[in-house]
Amino acid sequence: MDHEDVPTILHEFVQPRVINQDLLINLIIEQGPKGTAGKLFYEDGIDSNETEEIRIEFLNILKIDHLWVMPNLVKLKLSNNIIEKIENLDVLVNLKELDLSFNRIELMENLDSLVNLEILLLFNNQIAEVEGLDNLRNLTILSVGNNFIADWKHVLYLRKFKKLYSLNMNGNPCTKEDGYLDYVYAFMPRLIYYEYKMITVDQRRAAKEKHYRDLNILEETEKKEDEELQVQQKYEEKLAFLTTAYMEHLDEDYVFHQMFQDDKEGRDLSMVNEDTQNAYEEYKVNFVAICKEFCEVGVKEHEKRMEEVNAYDTCMDEGKTGTQNQGRRIVNEVLQKKGEYLANVKQLLKKLIGEVDTATVEDVTKKAQQIAEEFHDLVTDAWTNLMSLEVELHEQIEEINEVFRINISDMVEAFITTARGYFSQLRNCEAEYNDTINGLILYLLSGIGDDAKLPRHLINLCEDKDMLNHNLTNSHERHLQVLDAREDTLVTRVKDWLEELTNHLIKNELERNSERVIEISHFSDSQQQEFLQILAKLNLKVNDQEIIMALDT
């Protein structure tokens, strides 16, 4: 007996199996439409992967596999099998409903790609913890009843799902503890149904009163977290914008601290005494002020470049639209005239109905040939006009591209010159600080007599003048390396942007022009061939009715 002939009640005795392509095809055929519709469904639906729902239930399925052949699935029912692991669902990004009830699943895992999932049913499995749902932000219904979930931490975890309005946890150990339902009602305020029964206003009010203090603390904590998240998001948005403008981290003291990050000697030298500490703070203030001023200038320069790009795009759109409208009028005129010529040909064909003499046939043929020549001239003129428009547009675009390239290149060069000027200011600021620290420490050392012992914290830094010069030089070089690297990176990035932009414009125009020329030629050729094919039937047809029908076609 084939497995397909086994009654549902006996499916549990069927040998465990894995989902494969043959099984999927059989199920799609079985569950799809019947008759002619079913044949079309089989021929088109499977090959085009358009199947949206499949039920694989009561078949003793042990492992999920081969579902990659149906990426457009919206509903998948795999209940009442012996599945032990959630897996191989990554391709099902369109899935909205997943039923894995009555299986042997122990872990909620491998669900990250199901970002559109709205319904998840895991009733009657062996799950001990609610987890692995972080990407399922569209989840509205969750059933994890009759599992092994013992603690209550899933309530606060599920509280984060803003769209979740129905939950079923019945049959889990956690639900047998006193106060569980009140905890759910209080801490999941967006939940409307529990165990598919609506939560009443009184139930919600009583639960909130019972957990009033803890709920207030949690809400305050969440409020702070939300505020911190908003601050972080704003920071990331600002950083993304500044990165686009090549000004990232220049609106703060990031570069300054970056110079001292791997410079232990420099940090130690700045802390020798109060005078060096004051010099360090003054250096920081001046350095950061230059960075912020540079950042403001850089952002303005970026906005000017973007204004130039937007103006270019607007100019291109207007030019292309104008040419397209003119071309459309030419094409419409050809199609209109074509209809008129065909109507004239049809009138000529009517003269051939019945018995006609040779003179009439010759006259009709001559006039048809004249119409063909006129249509040929019409299409040729249209081709010439369309090509002229395209040549004119292509030349205009090339000219505009060149003007834009010159303008944007000048703006980039001006920006690079400005940037180099600010980096020069930063290097001067660094040199002044280095000289100041050197002078302060030498002055300090001059005040220590020959017989006096050098303080312990100065021994390795400036035991003598050579040691001091060595440490100051190393510190200064490290700082300059940071500044040089940042300047080189900025210049390289903006030059790469310019080159990529200008090359992209040239490539796009060449491709557009080539496609347009091909379109015009194809239009001209197709119109000529179609018209000539119709006229050719005048010489090939003998039966009058066939001639008229050919023309109508």
Coordinates of C-alpha atoms in Angstrom, one line a residue:
M1 CA 0.0 0.0 0.0
D2 CA 1.4 3.4 -1.0
H3 CA 1.8 6.0 1.7
E4 CA -0.8 8.2 0.0
D5 CA -3.4 5.5 0.5
V6 CA -2.8 5.3 4.3
P7 CA -5.8 6.7 6.2
T8 CA -5.0 9.7 8.3
I9 CA -5.6 7.8 11.5
L10 CA -2.8 5.4 10.6
H11 CA -0.2 8.1 9.6
E12 CA 1.6 7.7 12.9
F13 CA 2.6 4.2 11.8
V14 CA 4.2 5.4 8.6
Q15 CA 8.0 5.4 8.5
P16 CA 9.4 8.9 9.3
R17 CA 10.3 10.9 6.2
V18 CA 11.9 14.1 5.1
I19 CA 10.3 16.9 3.0
N20 CA 11.6 16.5 -0.6
Q21 CA 10.7 17.9 -4.0
D22 CA 8.5 14.9 -5.0
L23 CA 6.5 15.2 -1.8
L24 CA 6.0 19.0 -2.4
I25 CA 4.9 18.5 -6.0
N26 CA 2.4 15.8 -5.0
L27 CA 1.0 18.0 -2.2
I28 CA 0.8 21.0 -4.4
I29 CA -1.2 19.0 -7.0
E30 CA -3.4 17.4 -4.3
Q31 CA -4.1 20.7 -2.6
G32 CA -4.3 22.9 -5.7
P33 CA -7.3 23.4 -8.0
K34 CA -8.7 20.5 -10.0
G35 CA -9.6 19.9 -13.6
T36 CA -8.3 22.3 -16.3
A37 CA -7.5 24.9 -13.6
G38 CA -5.4 22.2 -11.8
K39 CA -3.5 21.4 -15.0
L40 CA -2.7 25.1 -15.4
F41 CA -1.8 25.4 -11.8
Y42 CA 0.6 22.4 -12.2
E43 CA 2.2 23.7 -15.4
D44 CA 2.5 27.4 -14.3
G45 CA 2.3 27.5 -10.5
I46 CA 5.1 25.0 -9.7
D47 CA 7.4 26.1 -12.4
S48 CA 7.0 29.8 -11.5
N49 CA 7.1 29.1 -7.7
E50 CA 3.8 31.0 -7.2
T51 CA 2.4 28.6 -4.6
E52 CA 1.4 30.6 -1.6
E53 CA 0.0 28.0 0.8
I54 CA 1.0 24.4 1.5
R55 CA -0.1 21.9 4.2
I56 CA 2.2 19.0 5.2
E57 CA 0.3 17.5 8.1
F58 CA 0.0 14.0 9.5
L59 CA 2.8 12.7 7.3
N60 CA 5.3 11.8 10.0
I61 CA 7.7 14.4 8.7
L62 CA 11.0 14.3 10.6
K63 CA 13.0 17.1 8.9
I64 CA 12.1 20.3 7.2
D65 CA 13.9 20.6 3.8
H66 CA 13.5 21.6 0.1
L67 CA 11.2 24.5 0.9
W68 CA 13.6 26.7 -1.0
V69 CA 11.7 25.7 -4.2
M70 CA 8.7 27.8 -3.0
P71 CA 10.1 31.2 -1.9
N72 CA 6.7 32.8 -2.3
L73 CA 4.9 30.8 0.4
V74 CA 2.7 32.9 2.6
K75 CA 1.2 30.1 4.7
L76 CA 3.0 26.9 5.8
K77 CA 1.3 24.2 7.9
L78 CA 3.6 21.5 9.3
S79 CA 1.5 20.5 12.3
N80 CA 1.1 16.9 13.6
N81 CA 4.4 15.5 12.4
I82 CA 7.6 14.5 14.3
I83 CA 9.7 17.5 13.5
E84 CA 12.5 18.0 16.0
K85 CA 14.2 21.1 14.7
I86 CA 13.1 24.4 13.1
E87 CA 15.4 24.7 10.1
N88 CA 15.8 25.5 6.3
L89 CA 13.2 28.3 6.4
D90 CA 15.7 31.1 5.4
V91 CA 14.3 31.5 1.9
L92 CA 10.7 31.9 3.0
V93 CA 10.9 35.7 3.5
N94 CA 7.3 36.2 2.4
L95 CA 5.9 33.8 5.0
K96 CA 3.1 35.3 7.1
E97 CA 1.8 32.2 8.9
L98 CA 3.7 29.2 10.2
D99 CA 2.1 26.3 12.0
L100 CA 4.5 23.8 13.7
S101 CA 2.1 22.6 16.4
F102 CA 2.1 19.0 17.6
N103 CA 5.7 18.2 16.8
R104 CA 8.8 17.5 18.9
I105 CA 10.6 20.9 18.7
E106 CA 12.8 21.8 21.7
L107 CA 14.2 25.2 20.6
M108 CA 12.7 28.3 19.0
E109 CA 15.5 28.9 16.5
N110 CA 16.3 29.7 12.8
L111 CA 13.4 32.2 12.5
D112 CA 15.4 35.3 11.9
S113 CA 14.7 35.6 8.2
L114 CA 10.9 35.4 8.6
V115 CA 10.6 39.2 9.0
N116 CA 7.0 39.2 7.6
L117 CA 5.7 36.5 9.9
E118 CA 2.5 37.4 11.6
I119 CA 1.2 34.1 13.0
L120 CA 3.4 31.5 14.7
L121 CA 1.9 28.4 16.2
L122 CA 4.1 26.1 18.3
F123 CA 1.4 24.4 20.4
N124 CA 2.2 21.1 21.9
N125 CA 6.0 20.8 21.5
Q126 CA 8.9 20.4 23.9
I127 CA 10.0 24.1 24.2
A128 CA 11.4 25.3 27.5
E129 CA 12.1 29.0 26.6
V130 CA 10.5 31.7 24.5
E131 CA 13.4 33.0 22.4
G132 CA 14.7 33.6 18.9
L133 CA 11.9 35.9 17.8
D134 CA 13.8 39.2 17.8
N135 CA 13.5 39.8 14.1
L136 CA 9.7 39.0 14.0
R137 CA 8.5 42.5 14.6
N138 CA 5.3 41.9 12.7
L139 CA 4.2 39.0 14.9
T140 CA 0.5 39.4 15.9
I141 CA -0.5 35.9 17.1
L142 CA 1.7 33.5 19.1
S143 CA 0.7 30.1 20.5
V144 CA 3.2 28.2 22.6
G145 CA 0.8 26.3 24.7
N146 CA 1.4 22.8 26.0
N147 CA 5.2 23.1 26.2
F148 CA 7.7 23.1 29.1
I149 CA 8.0 26.8 29.8
A150 CA 8.5 27.2 33.5
D151 CA 9.6 30.8 34.3
W152 CA 7.9 34.1 33.6
K153 CA 10.7 36.0 31.8
H154 CA 9.0 35.5 28.5
V155 CA 6.4 38.1 29.5
L156 CA 8.9 40.9 29.5
Y157 CA 10.5 39.5 26.4
L158 CA 7.2 39.5 24.5
R159 CA 6.3 42.9 25.9
K160 CA 8.7 44.4 23.3
F161 CA 6.6 43.1 20.4
K162 CA 4.4 46.1 19.6
K163 CA 2.0 44.3 17.2
L164 CA 1.5 41.1 19.3
Y165 CA -2.2 41.1 20.3
S166 CA -2.9 37.3 20.9
L167 CA -1.0 34.9 23.1
N168 CA -1.6 31.4 24.2
M169 CA 0.6 29.9 26.9
N170 CA -2.0 27.4 28.3
G171 CA -0.6 24.1 29.5
N172 CA 2.9 25.4 30.4
P173 CA 4.2 25.0 34.0
C174 CA 4.5 28.8 34.3
T175 CA 0.7 29.2 34.0
K176 CA 0.0 27.0 37.1
E177 CA 1.6 29.5 39.4
D178 CA -0.6 32.0 41.2
G179 CA -0.6 35.5 39.7
Y180 CA 0.7 34.5 36.3
L181 CA -2.3 35.8 34.4
D182 CA -2.3 39.1 36.3
Y183 CA 1.4 39.4 35.4
V184 CA 0.6 38.9 31.7
Y185 CA -2.3 41.4 31.8
A186 CA -0.3 44.0 33.6
F187 CA 3.0 43.8 31.7
M188 CA 1.7 43.2 28.2
P189 CA -0.7 46.2 27.7
R190 CA -1.0 45.7 24.0
L191 CA -2.3 42.1 24.3
I192 CA -6.0 41.9 23.5
Y193 CA -6.6 38.1 23.6
Y194 CA -5.2 35.5 26.0
E195 CA -6.0 31.9 25.1
Y196 CA -8.2 33.4 22.3
K197 CA -10.4 35.1 24.9
M198 CA -10.6 38.9 25.1
I199 CA -9.0 40.4 28.2
T200 CA -11.6 42.6 29.9
V201 CA -11.1 46.1 31.2
D202 CA -11.6 44.9 34.7
Q203 CA -9.0 42.2 34.4
R204 CA -6.5 44.7 33.0
R205 CA -7.2 47.3 35.7
A206 CA -6.9 44.8 38.6
A207 CA -3.7 43.4 37.2
K208 CA -2.2 46.9 36.9
E209 CA -3.2 47.8 40.5
K210 CA -1.6 44.6 41.8
H211 CA 1.7 45.3 40.0
Y212 CA 1.5 49.1 40.2
R213 CA 4.9 49.7 41.7
D214 CA 6.9 47.3 39.6
L215 CA 5.1 48.5 36.5
N216 CA 6.0 52.1 37.2
I217 CA 9.7 51.2 37.7
L218 CA 9.7 49.2 34.4
E219 CA 8.0 52.0 32.5
E220 CA 10.5 54.6 33.8
T221 CA 13.3 52.2 32.8
E222 CA 11.8 51.8 29.4
K223 CA 11.4 55.5 29.0
K224 CA 15.0 56.1 29.7
E225 CA 16.0 53.3 27.4
D226 CA 13.8 54.8 24.6
E227 CA 15.4 58.2 25.2
E228 CA 18.9 56.7 25.0
L229 CA 17.9 54.9 21.9
Q230 CA 16.6 58.1 20.3
V231 CA 19.8 59.8 21.2
Q232 CA 21.8 57.0 19.7
Q233 CA 19.7 57.0 16.5
K234 CA 20.1 60.7 16.1
Y235 CA 23.9 60.3 16.7
E236 CA 24.0 57.6 14.0
E237 CA 22.0 59.7 11.6
K238 CA 24.3 62.7 12.2
L239 CA 27.4 60.5 11.8
A240 CA 26.0 59.0 8.6
F241 CA 25.4 62.5 7.2
L242 CA 28.9 63.8 8.3
T243 CA 30.5 60.7 6.7
T244 CA 28.8 61.5 3.4
A245 CA 30.3 65.0 3.7
Y246 CA 33.7 63.5 4.7
M247 CA 33.5 65.3 8.1
E248 CA 32.8 62.3 10.4
H249 CA 34.0 62.9 14.0
L250 CA 35.2 66.4 13.3
D251 CA 32.3 67.9 15.2
E252 CA 33.8 66.6 18.4
D253 CA 37.1 65.8 20.1
Y254 CA 37.5 62.4 18.5
V255 CA 40.6 63.2 16.4
F256 CA 42.2 64.8 19.4
H257 CA 41.9 61.8 21.6
Q258 CA 42.8 59.5 18.6
M259 CA 46.2 61.2 18.6
F260 CA 46.9 60.3 22.2
Q261 CA 45.3 56.9 22.1
D262 CA 48.5 55.0 21.4
D263 CA 50.8 57.7 22.8
K264 CA 51.6 56.8 26.4
E265 CA 54.6 59.1 26.5
G266 CA 52.6 62.0 25.3
R267 CA 49.9 61.4 27.9
D268 CA 52.5 61.2 30.6
L269 CA 54.3 64.3 29.5
S270 CA 51.0 66.3 29.6
M271 CA 50.5 65.3 33.3
V272 CA 54.0 66.2 34.6
N273 CA 52.7 69.2 36.6
E274 CA 49.9 71.7 36.7
D275 CA 51.5 73.8 33.9
T276 CA 51.7 70.9 31.5
Q277 CA 48.1 70.0 32.3
N278 CA 47.0 73.5 31.6
A279 CA 48.9 73.5 28.3
Y280 CA 47.3 70.2 27.4
E281 CA 43.8 71.5 28.1
E282 CA 44.5 74.7 26.1
Y283 CA 45.8 72.6 23.3
K284 CA 42.6 70.5 23.3
V285 CA 40.4 73.6 23.2
N286 CA 42.2 75.1 20.3
F287 CA 42.5 71.9 18.4
V288 CA 38.8 71.0 18.8
A289 CA 37.8 74.5 17.9
I290 CA 39.6 74.2 14.5
C291 CA 38.0 70.8 13.9
K292 CA 34.5 72.1 14.6
E293 CA 35.1 75.1 12.3
F294 CA 36.4 72.8 9.6
C295 CA 33.4 70.5 10.1
E296 CA 31.0 73.5 9.6
V297 CA 32.8 74.6 6.5
G298 CA 33.0 71.0 5.1
V299 CA 29.2 70.5 5.6
K300 CA 28.5 73.7 3.7
E301 CA 30.8 72.7 0.9
H302 CA 29.0 69.3 0.8
E303 CA 25.6 71.0 0.5
K304 CA 26.9 73.2 -2.3
R305 CA 28.1 70.1 -4.2
M306 CA 24.7 68.4 -3.6
E307 CA 22.9 71.5 -4.9
E308 CA 25.0 71.3 -8.0
V309 CA 24.2 67.6 -8.5
N310 CA 20.5 68.3 -7.9
A311 CA 20.5 71.1 -10.4
Y312 CA 22.2 68.8 -12.9
D313 CA 19.6 66.1 -12.4
T314 CA 16.8 68.7 -12.8
C315 CA 18.3 70.0 -16.0
M316 CA 18.7 66.4 -17.4
D317 CA 15.1 65.5 -16.6
E318 CA 13.8 68.6 -18.2
G319 CA 15.8 68.1 -21.4
K320 CA 15.0 64.4 -21.7
T321 CA 11.3 65.1 -21.0
G322 CA 11.1 67.8 -23.7
T323 CA 12.8 65.5 -26.3
Q324 CA 10.6 62.6 -25.3
N325 CA 7.5 64.6 -25.8
Q326 CA 8.6 65.7 -29.3
G327 CA 9.5 62.2 -30.2
R328 CA 6.1 60.9 -28.9
R329 CA 4.3 63.4 -31.2
I330 CA 6.3 62.2 -34.2
V331 CA 5.5 58.6 -33.4
N332 CA 1.9 59.3 -32.9
E333 CA 1.7 61.1 -36.2
V334 CA 3.2 58.1 -38.0
L335 CA 0.7 55.7 -36.3
Q336 CA -2.2 58.0 -37.2
K337 CA -1.1 58.3 -40.8
K338 CA -0.6 54.6 -40.9
G339 CA -4.2 54.1 -40.0
E340 CA -5.3 56.5 -42.7
Y341 CA -3.1 54.7 -45.3
L342 CA -4.5 51.3 -44.3
A343 CA -8.0 52.6 -44.6
N344 CA -7.2 53.8 -48.1
V345 CA -5.7 50.4 -49.0
K346 CA -8.9 48.7 -47.6
Q347 CA -11.0 50.9 -49.9
L348 CA -8.8 49.9 -52.9
L349 CA -9.3 46.2 -52.0
K350 CA -13.1 46.6 -52.1
K351 CA -12.7 47.5 -55.8
L352 CA -11.4 44.0 -56.3
I353 CA -14.6 42.3 -55.0
G354 CA -16.4 40.4 -57.7
E355 CA -15.4 40.2 -61.3
V356 CA -12.8 42.9 -62.2
D357 CA -10.9 43.6 -65.3
T358 CA -7.2 43.9 -65.8
A359 CA -7.2 47.7 -65.9
T360 CA -8.9 47.9 -62.5
V361 CA -6.3 45.5 -61.0
E362 CA -3.5 47.5 -62.5
D363 CA -5.0 50.7 -61.2
V364 CA -5.4 49.4 -57.7
T365 CA -1.9 48.0 -57.7
K366 CA -0.5 51.3 -58.8
K367 CA -2.3 53.3 -56.2
A368 CA -1.3 50.8 -53.5
Q369 CA 2.3 51.1 -54.6
Q370 CA 1.9 54.9 -54.4
I371 CA 0.5 54.6 -50.8
A372 CA 3.5 52.3 -49.9
E373 CA 5.9 54.9 -51.2
E374 CA 4.2 57.7 -49.3
F375 CA 4.2 55.6 -46.1
H376 CA 7.9 54.8 -46.7
D377 CA 8.7 58.5 -47.0
L378 CA 6.6 59.2 -43.9
V379 CA 8.6 56.7 -41.9
T380 CA 11.9 57.8 -43.3
D381 CA 11.1 61.4 -42.4
A382 CA 10.1 60.3 -38.9
W383 CA 13.3 58.3 -38.5
T384 CA 15.3 61.3 -39.7
N385 CA 13.5 63.6 -37.2
L386 CA 13.8 61.2 -34.3
M387 CA 17.4 60.7 -35.0
S388 CA 18.0 64.5 -35.3
L389 CA 16.3 64.9 -31.9
E390 CA 18.4 62.2 -30.4
V391 CA 21.6 63.6 -31.8
E392 CA 20.7 67.1 -30.6
L393 CA 19.9 65.7 -27.1
H394 CA 23.0 63.6 -27.0
E395 CA 25.2 66.6 -27.9
Q396 CA 23.4 68.7 -25.3
I397 CA 23.9 66.1 -22.6
E398 CA 27.6 65.7 -23.5
E399 CA 28.0 69.4 -23.3
I400 CA 26.1 69.7 -20.0
N401 CA 28.1 66.7 -18.6
E402 CA 31.3 68.5 -19.5
V403 CA 30.2 71.8 -17.9
F404 CA 29.0 69.9 -14.8
R405 CA 32.3 67.9 -14.6
I406 CA 34.3 71.2 -14.7
N407 CA 32.1 72.8 -12.1
I408 CA 32.0 69.9 -9.7
S409 CA 35.8 69.3 -10.2
D410 CA 36.4 73.0 -9.3
M411 CA 34.2 72.6 -6.2
V412 CA 36.1 69.4 -5.1
E413 CA 39.5 71.0 -5.7
A414 CA 38.4 74.1 -3.7
F415 CA 37.2 71.8 -0.9
I416 CA 40.5 69.9 -0.9
T417 CA 42.4 73.1 -0.8
T418 CA 40.3 74.2 2.2
A419 CA 40.8 70.9 3.9
R420 CA 44.5 71.0 3.5
G421 CA 44.5 74.5 5.0
Y422 CA 42.6 73.3 8.1
F423 CA 44.9 70.3 8.5
S424 CA 47.9 72.7 8.3
Q425 CA 46.3 74.7 11.1
L426 CA 46.0 71.5 13.2
R427 CA 49.6 70.6 12.6
N428 CA 50.7 74.1 13.6
C429 CA 48.6 73.7 16.7
E430 CA 50.3 70.4 17.4
A431 CA 53.8 71.9 16.9
E432 CA 53.0 74.8 19.2
Y433 CA 51.9 72.4 21.9
N434 CA 55.0 70.3 21.5
D435 CA 57.2 73.4 21.9
T436 CA 55.2 74.5 24.9
I437 CA 55.6 71.2 26.7
N438 CA 59.3 71.1 25.9
G439 CA 59.8 74.6 27.3
L440 CA 57.7 73.9 30.4
I441 CA 59.6 70.7 31.3
L442 CA 63.0 72.2 30.6
Y443 CA 62.1 75.0 32.9
L444 CA 61.0 72.5 35.5
L445 CA 64.2 70.6 35.2
S446 CA 66.3 73.8 35.4
G447 CA 64.8 74.4 38.8
I448 CA 66.0 71.1 40.2
G449 CA 69.5 71.4 41.5
D450 CA 72.3 69.0 40.6
D451 CA 72.1 67.5 44.1
A452 CA 68.3 67.2 44.0
K453 CA 66.8 63.8 43.1
L454 CA 64.5 63.8 40.0
P455 CA 61.0 62.9 40.9
R456 CA 60.1 59.2 40.2
H457 CA 57.4 60.0 37.6
L458 CA 60.0 62.0 35.5
I459 CA 62.8 59.5 35.4
N460 CA 61.7 57.6 32.3
L461 CA 60.3 60.6 30.5
C462 CA 62.9 63.4 30.9
E463 CA 65.9 62.1 32.9
D464 CA 68.0 64.3 30.6
K465 CA 67.5 66.6 27.7
D466 CA 68.2 63.9 25.1
M467 CA 65.5 61.6 26.7
L468 CA 63.1 64.5 26.7
N469 CA 63.7 65.3 23.1
H470 CA 63.3 61.7 22.1
N471 CA 59.9 61.3 23.9
L472 CA 58.6 64.6 22.6
T473 CA 59.7 63.8 19.0
N474 CA 58.0 60.4 19.1
S475 CA 54.8 61.9 20.6
H476 CA 54.8 64.6 17.9
E477 CA 55.3 62.1 15.1
R478 CA 52.5 59.9 16.3
H479 CA 50.2 62.9 16.3
L480 CA 51.2 64.0 12.8
Q481 CA 50.7 60.4 11.5
V482 CA 47.1 60.5 12.7
L483 CA 46.5 63.9 11.1
D484 CA 48.3 62.8 7.8
A485 CA 46.2 59.6 7.7
R486 CA 43.0 61.5 8.2
E487 CA 43.9 64.0 5.5
D488 CA 44.9 61.4 3.0
T489 CA 41.7 59.5 3.6
L490 CA 39.5 62.5 3.2
V491 CA 41.3 63.6 -0.1
T492 CA 41.2 60.1 -1.5
R493 CA 37.5 59.6 -0.7
V494 CA 36.4 62.9 -2.3
K495 CA 38.5 62.3 -5.4
D496 CA 37.1 58.8 -5.7
W497 CA 33.6 60.1 -5.4
L498 CA 34.3 62.7 -8.1
E499 CA 35.8 60.1 -10.5
E500 CA 33.0 57.6 -9.9
L501 CA 30.3 60.3 -10.4
T502 CA 31.7 61.7 -13.7
N503 CA 32.4 58.2 -15.1
H504 CA 28.9 57.1 -14.2
L505 CA 27.4 60.1 -16.0
I506 CA 29.4 59.4 -19.2
K507 CA 28.6 55.7 -19.1
N508 CA 24.9 56.3 -18.5
E509 CA 24.7 58.7 -21.4
L510 CA 26.5 56.3 -23.8
E511 CA 24.1 53.5 -22.8
R512 CA 21.0 55.7 -23.1
N513 CA 22.0 57.1 -26.5
S514 CA 22.8 53.6 -27.8
E515 CA 19.4 52.2 -26.6
R516 CA 17.6 55.2 -28.0
V517 CA 19.2 54.8 -31.5
I518 CA 18.3 51.1 -31.5
E519 CA 14.7 51.9 -30.5
I520 CA 14.3 54.4 -33.3
S521 CA 15.7 52.1 -35.9
H522 CA 13.6 49.2 -34.6
F523 CA 10.4 51.4 -34.8
S524 CA 11.2 52.5 -38.3
D525 CA 12.0 49.0 -39.6
S526 CA 9.0 47.4 -37.9
Q527 CA 6.6 49.9 -39.3
Q528 CA 8.0 49.5 -42.8
Q529 CA 7.9 45.7 -42.7
E530 CA 4.5 45.5 -41.2
F531 CA 3.0 47.8 -43.9
L532 CA 4.8 46.1 -46.8
Q533 CA 3.6 42.7 -45.5
I534 CA 0.0 43.9 -45.8
L535 CA 0.5 45.3 -49.2
A536 CA 2.3 42.2 -50.4
K537 CA -1.0 40.3 -50.0
L538 CA -2.5 42.3 -52.9
N539 CA -0.3 40.3 -55.3
L540 CA -0.6 36.9 -53.4
K541 CA -4.3 36.7 -52.7
V542 CA -6.9 35.6 -55.3
N543 CA -10.1 35.2 -53.3
D544 CA -11.7 38.6 -52.6
Q545 CA -12.8 37.7 -49.1
E546 CA -9.3 36.5 -48.1
I547 CA -7.9 39.8 -49.2
I548 CA -10.2 41.9 -47.0
M549 CA -9.7 39.6 -44.0
A550 CA -6.0 39.8 -44.4
L551 CA -6.2 43.6 -44.3
D552 CA -8.5 43.5 -41.3
T553 CA -6.1 41.3 -39.5

